[in-house]
Coordinates of C-alpha atoms in Angstrom, one line a residue:
X1 CA 0.0 0.0 0.0
X2 CA 1.3 3.4 -0.9
X3 CA 0.4 6.8 0.4
X4 CA 0.6 10.1 -1.4
X5 CA 3.5 12.2 -0.2
X6 CA 2.7 15.9 0.0
X7 CA 5.3 18.2 -1.3
X8 CA 4.8 21.5 0.6
X9 CA 7.0 24.1 -0.9
X10 CA 6.5 27.2 1.2
X11 CA 8.4 29.6 -0.9
X12 CA 6.8 28.4 -4.1
X13 CA 3.4 28.9 -2.5
X14 CA 4.3 32.5 -1.7
X15 CA 5.0 33.3 -5.4
X16 CA 1.9 34.8 -7.1
X17 CA 0.8 33.5 -10.6
X18 CA 3.1 35.0 -13.3
X19 CA 0.5 37.0 -15.2
X20 CA 2.9 37.8 -18.0
X21 CA 3.1 34.0 -18.8
X22 CA -0.6 34.0 -19.7
X23 CA -0.1 36.2 -22.8
X24 CA 3.1 34.3 -23.7
X25 CA 1.2 31.0 -23.7
X26 CA -1.6 32.5 -25.8
X27 CA 1.0 33.7 -28.3
X28 CA 2.5 30.3 -28.4
X29 CA -0.9 28.6 -29.1
X30 CA -1.8 31.1 -31.8
X31 CA 1.5 30.6 -33.6
X32 CA 1.1 26.8 -33.4
X33 CA -2.3 27.3 -35.1
X34 CA -0.5 29.1 -38.0
X35 CA -1.3 32.7 -37.0
X36 CA 1.2 35.4 -37.8
X37 CA 1.7 37.0 -34.3
X38 CA 4.0 40.0 -34.0
X39 CA 5.5 39.5 -30.6
X40 CA 6.2 42.9 -28.8
X41 CA 5.6 41.3 -25.4
X42 CA 8.8 39.7 -24.0
X43 CA 11.8 42.0 -23.9
X44 CA 14.0 39.5 -25.8
X45 CA 16.6 41.5 -27.9
X46 CA 16.7 40.4 -31.5
X47 CA 19.8 42.3 -32.5
X48 CA 23.0 40.3 -33.2
X49 CA 26.0 40.2 -30.8
X50 CA 28.9 42.2 -32.4
X51 CA 31.2 40.2 -34.6
X52 CA 34.4 41.1 -32.7
X53 CA 32.8 39.7 -29.5
X54 CA 31.7 36.5 -31.1
X55 CA 35.1 36.0 -32.7
X56 CA 36.8 36.4 -29.4
X57 CA 34.4 33.9 -27.7
X58 CA 35.0 31.4 -30.5
X59 CA 38.8 31.7 -30.3
X60 CA 38.7 31.4 -26.5
X61 CA 36.4 28.4 -26.7
X62 CA 39.0 26.4 -28.7
X63 CA 41.6 26.9 -26.0
X64 CA 41.6 24.0 -23.5
X65 CA 42.7 26.4 -20.8
X66 CA 39.2 27.9 -20.9
X67 CA 37.5 24.5 -20.5
X68 CA 38.1 24.2 -16.8
X69 CA 36.2 25.8 -13.9
X70 CA 36.5 29.5 -14.0
X71 CA 36.3 32.2 -11.2
X72 CA 32.8 32.9 -9.7
X73 CA 33.8 36.5 -9.2
X74 CA 35.0 37.0 -12.7
X75 CA 38.6 36.7 -14.1
X76 CA 40.9 39.6 -13.2
X77 CA 40.9 41.2 -16.7
X78 CA 37.1 41.2 -16.8
X79 CA 36.9 43.0 -13.4
X80 CA 39.5 45.5 -14.6
X81 CA 37.5 46.1 -17.8
X82 CA 34.4 46.7 -15.7
X83 CA 36.1 49.3 -13.6
X84 CA 37.6 50.9 -16.7
X85 CA 34.0 51.2 -18.1
X86 CA 32.9 53.0 -15.0
X87 CA 35.8 55.4 -15.1
X88 CA 35.4 56.1 -18.8
X89 CA 31.6 56.5 -18.8
X90 CA 30.7 57.8 -15.3
X91 CA 34.1 59.1 -13.9
X92 CA 33.6 56.6 -11.1
X93 CA 36.8 55.0 -9.8
X94 CA 36.5 51.5 -8.3
X95 CA 38.8 48.8 -7.0
X96 CA 38.5 45.7 -9.2
X97 CA 39.4 43.5 -6.3
X98 CA 36.9 44.6 -3.8
X99 CA 34.2 46.7 -5.5
X100 CA 33.4 44.7 -8.7
X101 CA 32.1 41.3 -9.5
X102 CA 31.0 39.6 -12.7
X103 CA 27.5 38.0 -12.6
X104 CA 25.7 35.5 -14.9
X105 CA 23.4 38.2 -16.1
X106 CA 22.1 41.0 -13.9
X107 CA 19.0 39.0 -13.0
X108 CA 21.2 36.2 -11.4
X109 CA 23.4 38.6 -9.5
X110 CA 20.5 40.7 -8.2
X111 CA 18.4 37.8 -7.0
X112 CA 21.4 36.0 -5.4
X113 CA 22.4 39.3 -3.7
X114 CA 18.9 39.6 -2.2
X115 CA 18.9 36.0 -1.2
X116 CA 22.2 36.5 0.7
X117 CA 21.3 39.7 2.4
X118 CA 17.7 39.6 3.5
X119 CA 15.4 36.9 5.0
X120 CA 12.4 36.4 7.3
X121 CA 11.6 39.5 9.3
X122 CA 13.4 41.8 6.9
X123 CA 11.4 44.4 4.9
X124 CA 12.4 45.5 1.4
X125 CA 11.0 48.5 -0.5
X126 CA 10.3 48.0 -4.2
X127 CA 8.6 50.3 -6.7
X128 CA 5.2 49.5 -8.1
X129 CA 5.2 48.8 -11.1
X130 CA 8.6 47.0 -11.3
X131 CA 10.4 44.4 -13.3
X132 CA 9.1 41.1 -11.7
X133 CA 12.3 39.8 -10.3
X134 CA 12.7 42.9 -8.2
X135 CA 9.6 41.9 -6.3
X136 CA 9.8 38.2 -6.5
X137 CA 13.5 38.0 -5.4
X138 CA 12.3 39.4 -2.0
X139 CA 9.6 36.7 -1.8
X140 CA 12.0 34.0 -2.7
X141 CA 14.4 35.2 0.0
X142 CA 11.6 34.9 2.6
X143 CA 11.5 38.6 3.3
X144 CA 8.6 41.0 3.4
X145 CA 7.8 43.2 0.4
X146 CA 6.5 46.7 0.6
X147 CA 5.4 48.2 -2.7
X148 CA 5.9 51.9 -3.3
X149 CA 4.0 53.6 -6.1
X150 CA 6.2 54.9 -9.0
X151 CA 3.8 57.0 -11.0
X152 CA 4.0 60.2 -13.0
X153 CA 1.6 62.0 -10.7
X154 CA 3.5 61.5 -7.4
X155 CA 6.9 62.1 -5.9
X156 CA 8.6 58.7 -5.5
X157 CA 10.8 59.7 -2.6
X158 CA 7.9 61.2 -0.8
X159 CA 6.1 57.9 -1.3
X160 CA 9.2 56.2 0.1
X161 CA 9.1 58.4 3.2
X162 CA 5.5 57.6 3.7
X163 CA 6.1 53.8 3.3
X164 CA 8.9 53.9 5.9
X165 CA 6.8 55.8 8.4
X166 CA 4.1 53.1 8.1
X167 CA 6.4 50.1 8.3
X168 CA 7.7 48.1 11.2
X169 CA 10.3 46.7 11.5
X170 CA 12.1 49.4 9.6
X171 CA 13.0 48.4 6.0
X172 CA 16.5 47.1 5.3
X173 CA 16.8 47.5 1.6
X174 CA 15.5 49.5 -1.4
X175 CA 15.5 48.1 -4.9
X176 CA 15.3 50.6 -7.8
X177 CA 16.0 50.7 -11.5
X178 CA 16.4 53.7 -13.8
X179 CA 15.8 53.9 -16.7
X180 CA 12.9 51.8 -15.5
X181 CA 11.4 48.7 -16.9
X182 CA 8.5 48.7 -17.5
X183 CA 7.6 52.4 -17.0
X184 CA 10.6 53.8 -19.0
X185 CA 10.9 56.4 -16.2
X186 CA 14.2 58.3 -16.2
X187 CA 15.8 60.4 -13.6
X188 CA 18.7 62.9 -13.2
X189 CA 21.7 62.9 -10.8
X190 CA 19.9 65.1 -8.2
X191 CA 17.3 62.4 -7.9
X192 CA 20.0 59.9 -6.9
X193 CA 21.4 62.4 -4.5
X194 CA 18.0 62.4 -2.7
X195 CA 18.0 58.6 -2.8
X196 CA 21.4 58.4 -1.1
X197 CA 20.4 61.0 1.5
X198 CA 17.1 59.0 2.1
X199 CA 19.1 55.7 2.4
X200 CA 21.6 57.2 4.9
X201 CA 18.8 58.7 7.0
X202 CA 17.0 55.3 7.3
X203 CA 20.1 53.0 7.2
X204 CA 19.0 51.3 4.0
X205 CA 21.0 49.3 1.5
X206 CA 20.2 50.5 -2.1
X207 CA 20.2 48.0 -4.9
X208 CA 20.2 49.8 -8.3
X209 CA 19.4 47.7 -11.5
X210 CA 21.2 49.6 -14.2
X211 CA 20.2 47.2 -17.1
X212 CA 19.6 50.1 -19.5
X213 CA 22.7 52.1 -18.7
X214 CA 23.5 52.7 -22.3
X215 CA 20.1 52.5 -24.0
X216 CA 19.0 56.2 -24.0
X217 CA 17.7 58.6 -26.7
X218 CA 17.4 62.2 -27.7
X219 CA 20.6 63.2 -25.9
X220 CA 19.7 61.8 -22.5
X221 CA 22.5 60.1 -20.6
X222 CA 21.4 57.9 -17.6
X223 CA 23.5 58.6 -14.5
X224 CA 24.9 55.9 -12.3
X225 CA 24.0 56.1 -8.6
X226 CA 27.7 55.6 -7.9
X227 CA 28.4 59.1 -9.2
X228 CA 26.9 60.5 -6.0
X229 CA 29.5 61.1 -3.3
X230 CA 29.0 58.6 -0.5
X231 CA 26.9 56.3 -2.6
X232 CA 29.5 53.5 -2.3
X233 CA 28.7 53.5 1.5
X234 CA 25.2 52.2 0.9
X235 CA 24.7 51.1 -2.7
X236 CA 25.4 48.2 -5.2
X237 CA 24.6 48.6 -8.9
X238 CA 24.0 45.9 -11.5
X239 CA 24.8 46.4 -15.2
X240 CA 24.0 44.1 -18.1
X241 CA 25.5 43.4 -21.5
X242 CA 22.2 42.1 -22.7
X243 CA 20.9 45.3 -24.4
X244 CA 24.0 47.4 -25.0
X245 CA 26.0 44.6 -26.7
X246 CA 23.0 42.3 -27.6
X247 CA 24.4 39.5 -25.4
X248 CA 21.2 38.5 -23.7
X249 CA 21.7 34.8 -24.4
X250 CA 25.3 34.8 -23.3
X251 CA 24.3 35.8 -19.8
X252 CA 26.8 38.5 -18.9
X253 CA 26.7 41.3 -16.4
X254 CA 28.5 42.9 -13.4
X255 CA 27.9 44.5 -10.1
X256 CA 29.9 47.3 -8.5
X257 CA 29.7 49.4 -5.3
X258 CA 30.0 49.0 -1.6
X259 CA 32.8 46.5 -0.8
X260 CA 30.8 44.7 2.0
X261 CA 27.9 44.2 -0.3
X262 CA 30.1 43.0 -3.1
X263 CA 31.8 40.6 -0.6
X264 CA 28.4 39.2 0.3
X265 CA 27.6 38.6 -3.4
X266 CA 31.0 37.0 -4.0
X267 CA 30.4 34.8 -1.0
X268 CA 27.1 33.3 -2.1
X269 CA 28.4 32.9 -5.7
X270 CA 31.4 31.0 -4.4
X271 CA 28.9 28.4 -3.0
X272 CA 26.5 28.4 -5.9
X273 CA 28.5 28.7 -9.2
X274 CA 31.9 28.7 -10.8
X275 CA 31.1 31.8 -12.8
X276 CA 30.1 32.1 -16.4
X277 CA 32.1 30.1 -18.9
X278 CA 35.5 31.6 -19.2
X279 CA 35.3 31.9 -23.0
X280 CA 32.3 34.2 -22.5
X281 CA 34.1 36.2 -19.8
X282 CA 36.9 36.8 -22.4
X283 CA 34.2 37.9 -24.9
X284 CA 32.9 40.3 -22.3
X285 CA 36.3 41.8 -22.0
X286 CA 36.3 42.4 -25.8
X287 CA 32.9 44.0 -25.4
X288 CA 34.1 46.4 -22.7
X289 CA 37.5 47.3 -24.3
X290 CA 36.7 46.9 -28.0
X291 CA 35.0 49.3 -30.4
X292 CA 31.8 50.8 -29.0
X293 CA 30.1 51.8 -32.3
X294 CA 28.0 48.7 -31.9
X295 CA 26.4 50.2 -28.9
X296 CA 25.5 53.4 -30.7
X297 CA 24.1 51.4 -33.6
X298 CA 21.9 49.4 -31.2
X299 CA 20.6 52.6 -29.6
X300 CA 19.9 54.1 -33.0
X301 CA 17.9 51.0 -34.0
X302 CA 15.8 51.1 -30.8
X303 CA 15.2 54.8 -31.3
X304 CA 14.0 54.3 -34.9
X305 CA 11.7 51.5 -33.8
X306 CA 10.4 53.6 -31.0
X307 CA 9.5 56.4 -33.5
X308 CA 8.0 54.0 -36.0
X309 CA 5.7 52.6 -33.4
X310 CA 4.7 55.8 -31.6
X311 CA 4.5 58.1 -34.7
X312 CA 2.5 55.4 -36.5
X313 CA 0.0 54.9 -33.7
X314 CA -0.4 58.7 -33.3
X315 CA -1.4 59.3 -37.0
X316 CA -4.6 61.4 -37.3
X317 CA -7.8 59.6 -38.1
X318 CA -9.6 56.6 -36.7
X319 CA -7.6 54.4 -34.5
X320 CA -5.0 56.9 -33.4
X321 CA -3.3 56.3 -30.0
X322 CA -1.1 59.0 -28.6
X323 CA 1.8 57.8 -26.5
X324 CA 4.7 59.8 -24.9
X325 CA 8.2 58.9 -26.4
X326 CA 10.5 57.4 -23.7
X327 CA 14.0 58.6 -23.2
X328 CA 15.4 55.2 -22.3
X329 CA 15.0 51.4 -22.4
X330 CA 13.9 49.2 -25.3
X331 CA 10.3 49.5 -24.3
X332 CA 7.2 51.8 -24.7
X333 CA 4.9 52.1 -21.7
X334 CA 1.5 53.1 -23.0
X335 CA -1.7 54.1 -21.3
X336 CA -4.6 52.0 -22.7
X337 CA -6.9 54.1 -24.9
X338 CA -9.8 55.6 -22.9
X339 CA -12.6 53.5 -24.2
X340 CA -10.8 50.2 -23.4
X341 CA -9.8 51.1 -19.9
X342 CA -12.7 49.3 -18.1
X343 CA -11.6 45.9 -19.5
X344 CA -8.2 46.1 -17.8
X345 CA -4.8 45.5 -19.2
X346 CA -4.8 41.7 -19.2
X347 CA -8.1 41.5 -21.2
X348 CA -7.0 44.4 -23.5
X349 CA -3.7 42.5 -24.2
X350 CA -5.7 39.3 -25.0
X351 CA -8.0 41.2 -27.4
X352 CA -5.0 42.9 -29.0
X353 CA -3.4 39.5 -29.6
X354 CA -6.6 37.9 -30.9
X355 CA -7.9 40.7 -33.1
X356 CA -4.7 42.6 -34.1
X357 CA -2.2 39.8 -34.1
X358 CA 0.1 41.7 -31.8
X359 CA 1.4 40.5 -28.4
X360 CA 2.1 43.0 -25.7
X361 CA 2.6 42.8 -21.9
X362 CA -0.3 43.7 -19.7
X363 CA 0.7 46.4 -17.1
X364 CA -0.9 44.5 -14.2
X365 CA 1.8 41.9 -14.7
X366 CA 4.3 44.4 -13.2
X367 CA 2.3 45.4 -10.2
X368 CA -1.1 46.9 -9.2
X369 CA 0.1 50.4 -10.2
X370 CA 0.7 49.0 -13.7
X371 CA -3.0 48.5 -14.3
X372 CA -4.3 50.7 -17.2
X373 CA -1.0 50.3 -19.2
X374 CA 0.6 47.9 -21.6
X375 CA 4.2 47.5 -22.4
X376 CA 5.6 47.2 -26.0
X377 CA 9.0 45.7 -26.4
X378 CA 10.9 47.1 -29.4
X379 CA 12.2 43.6 -30.5
X380 CA 10.9 43.4 -34.1
X381 CA 12.3 45.2 -37.1
X382 CA 10.7 48.4 -38.3
X383 CA 8.8 46.7 -41.1
X384 CA 7.1 44.3 -38.7
X385 CA 6.4 47.2 -36.3
X386 CA 4.7 49.0 -39.1
X387 CA 2.6 45.9 -39.7
X388 CA 1.8 45.8 -36.0
X389 CA 0.8 49.5 -36.1
X390 CA -1.7 48.8 -38.9
X391 CA -3.3 46.0 -37.0
X392 CA -3.4 47.9 -33.7
X393 CA -5.0 51.0 -35.4
X394 CA -7.7 48.8 -37.0
X395 CA -8.4 47.2 -33.6
X396 CA -8.6 50.6 -31.8
X397 CA -10.9 52.0 -34.4
X398 CA -13.2 49.0 -34.9
X399 CA -13.2 46.9 -31.7
X400 CA -16.5 46.6 -29.8
X401 CA -16.3 46.8 -26.1
X402 CA -19.0 45.6 -23.7
X403 CA -20.2 49.1 -22.8
X404 CA -20.9 49.8 -26.5
X405 CA -23.0 46.6 -26.8
X406 CA -25.0 47.5 -23.7

């Protein structure tokens, strides 16, 4: 006789349903049925990794010395290249031995850092809406999450102050990301100065996800939080190669900042991994030290796609949809047209997929404050985006909503 064994995974049970997966699954089903779906949902870069980086990785992969276990913190030349990037781009000077570490993509580094530094009884402040791992990493670590509204009609730091005043025990960490995914919100250096002052006042660690450090438009240059004097006392910053050098699939990133925080990340990584494959680390060095025109080309491509999408949707006539142009990221964060607002972002996204053949991400998937918005990812070429615009305009013009039927 056998009895059923119950697997009770407490952390798994704390994770909410991944709403974004619902639209992804509907996209997969539609494509399997032969439908032509233009996928502007998942932010999966379609641009090619630069040739000089691929060539370096291939050469390194043929060298048996690179077939062994590597260093979980990143080989010395990679950490040196990381600190050179900060000095060159942000005039921030770091010690490659104590203030820099390579990570297997910013998502891995960020989530492992949170896992190492907070736990049951700790409180972490996270913007709402936010990139999902910013919130879910806290839940996975067993800590308590406090969502803080990040909206155009309120002051985020005032919202933070209010959250702290209403929270006990006092928060231990703040996770932020600018330019922001999904909202595309951008900030200036004085904003980071206020964040550092706020963190010092409340004895908070600050974790800044700087994934879109180099994806910015119209003359805007995103600042690093480490540019603020004293930021290294309280902050760690994560940077990714995924968008700047189109290396999403290679899983390459780095973290820099406070030496104790970097030490904590190195420590957990020493237990959990042997670092990214050494050939890829060598390719990352080529990305940092090699020609940077590839980054400018990627930025120009994303800006052109942004303009094709937004200018196309704003054209006069039936089906027009006016959206503000973002200054950063590879996304467009769009308020749902007024007459569709009552259906909510998830249902609107499903209708857009079914009736326009375009997949987008519903804002509710990024937090309650994301309701009323959808996110477009600029991951199709401009011709496919023009095709998407035509389908979306027809849908916005002709779709029937329940209120109209009543």
